[in-house]
Structures are given as structure tokens and as C-alpha cells.
mmCIF file of C-alpha atoms in Angstrom:
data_model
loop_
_atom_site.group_PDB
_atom_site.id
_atom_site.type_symbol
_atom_site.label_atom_id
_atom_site.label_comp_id
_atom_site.label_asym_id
_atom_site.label_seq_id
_atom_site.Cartn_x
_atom_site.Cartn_y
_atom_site.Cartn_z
ATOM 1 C CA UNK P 1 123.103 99.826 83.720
ATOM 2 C CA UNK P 2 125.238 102.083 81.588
ATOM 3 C CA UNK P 3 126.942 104.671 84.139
ATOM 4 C CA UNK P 4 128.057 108.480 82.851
ATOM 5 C CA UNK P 5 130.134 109.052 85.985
ATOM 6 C CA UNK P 6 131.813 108.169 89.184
ATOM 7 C CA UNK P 7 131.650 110.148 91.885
ATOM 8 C CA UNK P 8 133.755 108.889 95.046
ATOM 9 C CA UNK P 9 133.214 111.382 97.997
ATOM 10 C CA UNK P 10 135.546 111.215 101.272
ATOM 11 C CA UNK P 11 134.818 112.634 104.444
ATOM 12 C CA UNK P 12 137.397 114.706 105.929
ATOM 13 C CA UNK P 13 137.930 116.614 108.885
ATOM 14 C CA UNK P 14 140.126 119.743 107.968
ATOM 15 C CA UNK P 15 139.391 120.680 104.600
ATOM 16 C CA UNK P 16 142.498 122.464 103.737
ATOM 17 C CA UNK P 17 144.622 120.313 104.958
ATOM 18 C CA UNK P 18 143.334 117.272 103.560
ATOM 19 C CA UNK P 19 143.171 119.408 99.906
ATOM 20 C CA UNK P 20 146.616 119.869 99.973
ATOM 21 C CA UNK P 21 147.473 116.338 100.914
ATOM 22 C CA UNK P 22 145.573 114.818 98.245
ATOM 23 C CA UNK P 23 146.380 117.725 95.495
ATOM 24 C CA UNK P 24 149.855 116.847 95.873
ATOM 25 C CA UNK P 25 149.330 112.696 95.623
ATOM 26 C CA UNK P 26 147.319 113.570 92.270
ATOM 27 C CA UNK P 27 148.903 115.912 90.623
ATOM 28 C CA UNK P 28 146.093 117.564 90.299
ATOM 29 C CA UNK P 29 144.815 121.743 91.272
ATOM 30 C CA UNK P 30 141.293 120.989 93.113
ATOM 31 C CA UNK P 31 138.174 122.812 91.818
ATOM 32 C CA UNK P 32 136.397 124.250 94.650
ATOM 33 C CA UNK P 33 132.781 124.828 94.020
ATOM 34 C CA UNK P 34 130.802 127.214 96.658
ATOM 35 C CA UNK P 35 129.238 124.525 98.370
ATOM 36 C CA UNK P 36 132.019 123.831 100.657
ATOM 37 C CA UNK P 37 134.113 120.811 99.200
ATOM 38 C CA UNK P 38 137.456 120.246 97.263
ATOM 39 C CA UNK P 39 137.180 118.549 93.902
ATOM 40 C CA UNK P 40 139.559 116.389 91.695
ATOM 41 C CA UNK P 41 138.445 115.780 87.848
ATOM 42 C CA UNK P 42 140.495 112.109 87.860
ATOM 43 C CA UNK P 43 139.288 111.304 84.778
ATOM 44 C CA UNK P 44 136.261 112.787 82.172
ATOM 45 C CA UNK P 45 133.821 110.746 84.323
ATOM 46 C CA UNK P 46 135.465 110.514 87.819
ATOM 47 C CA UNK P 47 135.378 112.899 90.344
ATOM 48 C CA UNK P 48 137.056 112.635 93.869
ATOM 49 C CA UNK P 49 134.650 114.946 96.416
ATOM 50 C CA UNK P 50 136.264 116.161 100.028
ATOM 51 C CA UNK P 51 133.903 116.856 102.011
ATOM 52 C CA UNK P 52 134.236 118.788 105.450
ATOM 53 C CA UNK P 53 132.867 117.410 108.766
ATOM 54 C CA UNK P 54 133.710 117.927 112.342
ATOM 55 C CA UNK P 55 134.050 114.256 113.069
ATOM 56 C CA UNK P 56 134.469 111.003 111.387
ATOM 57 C CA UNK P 57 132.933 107.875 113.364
ATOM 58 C CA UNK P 58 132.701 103.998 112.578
ATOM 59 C CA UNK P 59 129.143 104.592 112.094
ATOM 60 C CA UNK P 60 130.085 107.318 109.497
ATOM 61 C CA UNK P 61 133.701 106.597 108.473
ATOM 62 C CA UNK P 62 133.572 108.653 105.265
ATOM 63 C CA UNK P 63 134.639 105.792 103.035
ATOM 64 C CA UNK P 64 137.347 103.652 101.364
ATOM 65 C CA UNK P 65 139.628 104.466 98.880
ATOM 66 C CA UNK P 66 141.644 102.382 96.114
ATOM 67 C CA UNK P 67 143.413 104.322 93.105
ATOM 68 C CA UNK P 68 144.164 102.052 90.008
ATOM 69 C CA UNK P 69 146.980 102.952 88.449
ATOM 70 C CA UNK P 70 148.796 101.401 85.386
ATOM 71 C CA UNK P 71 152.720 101.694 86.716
ATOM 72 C CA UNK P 72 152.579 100.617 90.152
ATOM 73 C CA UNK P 73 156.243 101.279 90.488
ATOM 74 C CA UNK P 74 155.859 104.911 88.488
ATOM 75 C CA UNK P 75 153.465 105.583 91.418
ATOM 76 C CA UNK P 76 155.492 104.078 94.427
ATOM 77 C CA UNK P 77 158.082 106.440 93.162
ATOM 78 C CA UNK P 78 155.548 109.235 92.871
ATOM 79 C CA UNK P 79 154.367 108.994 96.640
ATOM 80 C CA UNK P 80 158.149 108.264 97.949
ATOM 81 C CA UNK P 81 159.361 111.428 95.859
ATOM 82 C CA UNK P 82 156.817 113.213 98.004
ATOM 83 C CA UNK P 83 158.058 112.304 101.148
ATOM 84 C CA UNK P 84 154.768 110.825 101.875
ATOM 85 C CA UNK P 85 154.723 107.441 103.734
ATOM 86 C CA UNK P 86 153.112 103.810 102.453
ATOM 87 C CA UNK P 87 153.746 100.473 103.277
ATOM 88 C CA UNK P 88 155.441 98.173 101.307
ATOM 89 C CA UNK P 89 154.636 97.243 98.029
ATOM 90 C CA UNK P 90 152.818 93.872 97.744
ATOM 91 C CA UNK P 91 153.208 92.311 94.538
ATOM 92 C CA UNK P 92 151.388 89.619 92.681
ATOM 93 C CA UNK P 93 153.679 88.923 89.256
ATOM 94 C CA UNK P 94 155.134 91.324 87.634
ATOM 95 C CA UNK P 95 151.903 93.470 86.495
ATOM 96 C CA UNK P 96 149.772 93.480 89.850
ATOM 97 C CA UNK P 97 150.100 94.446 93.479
ATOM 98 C CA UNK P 98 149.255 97.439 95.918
ATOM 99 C CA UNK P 99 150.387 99.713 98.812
ATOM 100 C CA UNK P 100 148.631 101.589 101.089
ATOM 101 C CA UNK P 101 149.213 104.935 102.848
ATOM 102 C CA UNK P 102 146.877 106.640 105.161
ATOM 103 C CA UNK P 103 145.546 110.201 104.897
ATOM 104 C CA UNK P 104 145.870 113.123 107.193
ATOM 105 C CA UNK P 105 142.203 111.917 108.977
ATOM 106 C CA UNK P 106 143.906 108.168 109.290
ATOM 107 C CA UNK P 107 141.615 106.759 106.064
ATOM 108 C CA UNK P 108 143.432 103.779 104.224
ATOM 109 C CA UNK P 109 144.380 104.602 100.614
ATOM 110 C CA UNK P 110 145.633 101.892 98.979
ATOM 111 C CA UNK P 111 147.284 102.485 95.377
ATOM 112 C CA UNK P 112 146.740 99.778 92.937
ATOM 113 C CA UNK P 113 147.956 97.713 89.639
ATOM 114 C CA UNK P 114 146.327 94.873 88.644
ATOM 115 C CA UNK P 115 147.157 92.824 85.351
ATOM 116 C CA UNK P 116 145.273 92.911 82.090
ATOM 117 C CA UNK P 117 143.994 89.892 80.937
#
């Protein structure tokens, strides 16, 4: 199965808010199509959806996300520079580990490096 794109698309429950939050962990300005999400072009064939709904439940929890990077430290630096919180940095060698922060609707994000072969 040869696949043209990703699309990953979160559940959130205050659209604006959550926008900002994630616009500012990216980098990246948000296209927002008329249909009542936020979207973030990551790369030419992944797209991050936000999607609006009054609640989020266990039977619905609107998802996981993990964000690959290739500099885990660059991106450490990135979130801490933003004043946003995240846990420590767990670190496998000196080319792979993780951290995680959590999202204005209390979603785990974890940011992640892990070692070419």
C-alpha cells in the first residue's frame, strides 16, 4: 500500500485556543478552510486537522499525538523558549529519546528523536 498523505486529526474543545497553542509549537500560520477546523501543512503529505467539539470522552478521546523531529534538543529548546511546559527529556544514546507536554484540552504530545540506522 503506497500512501499519498497523512492526515492526523485531533479533537479539541476550543478551537481558537487550541490554534494558537499549536501554531506557536509549529511554527507554522494554520489554514482554515470553511468547514470549521484549523489546519497545519507539516510536511507536502502531512496535515495536522483541529477539529472543534463540545466534549472529549474516553470513548472519543480525539487521539494521540507523537511529532518526530530530527534535533531533539533543537526542539526541547524550541518548546522551553516558548514558555510552554514538558517533562523531562528521556534519552536513549545520544540520537534518540522523547518528552511530552500536554495540550490546552489535557491530550499527551510527546516530541520525538529516534536514531537512524
Amino acid at each position: 500500500m503506497e500512501l499519498v498523505e497523512v492526515i492526523v486529526r485531533v479533537v479539541v474543545t476550543d478551537l481558537p485556543t487550541s490554534t494558537l497553542w499549536y501554531q506557536r509549537l509549529l511554527d507554522l500560520e494554520p489554514v482554515e478552510p470553511d468547514d470549521g477546523t484549523s489546519v497545519f501543512v507539516l510536511t507536502p503529505s502531512t496535515t495536522l486537522q483541529l477539529v472543534e467539539k463540545d466534549e472529549i470522552t474516553p470513548a472519543e478521546p480525539g487521539c494521540s499525538l507523537s511529532l518526530r523531529v530530527p534535533d531533539l534538543r533543537g526542539a526541547a529548546a524550541h518548546v522551553d523558549g516558548l514558555g510552554l511546559r514538558r517533562s523531562e527529556t528521556a534519552t536513549l544514546g545520544e540520537r534518540a529519546g522523547a518528552f511530552t507536554m500536554v495540550d490546552p484540552d489535557g491530550r499527551e504530545v510527546t516530541i520525538l528523536q529516534v536514531a537512524s540506522a
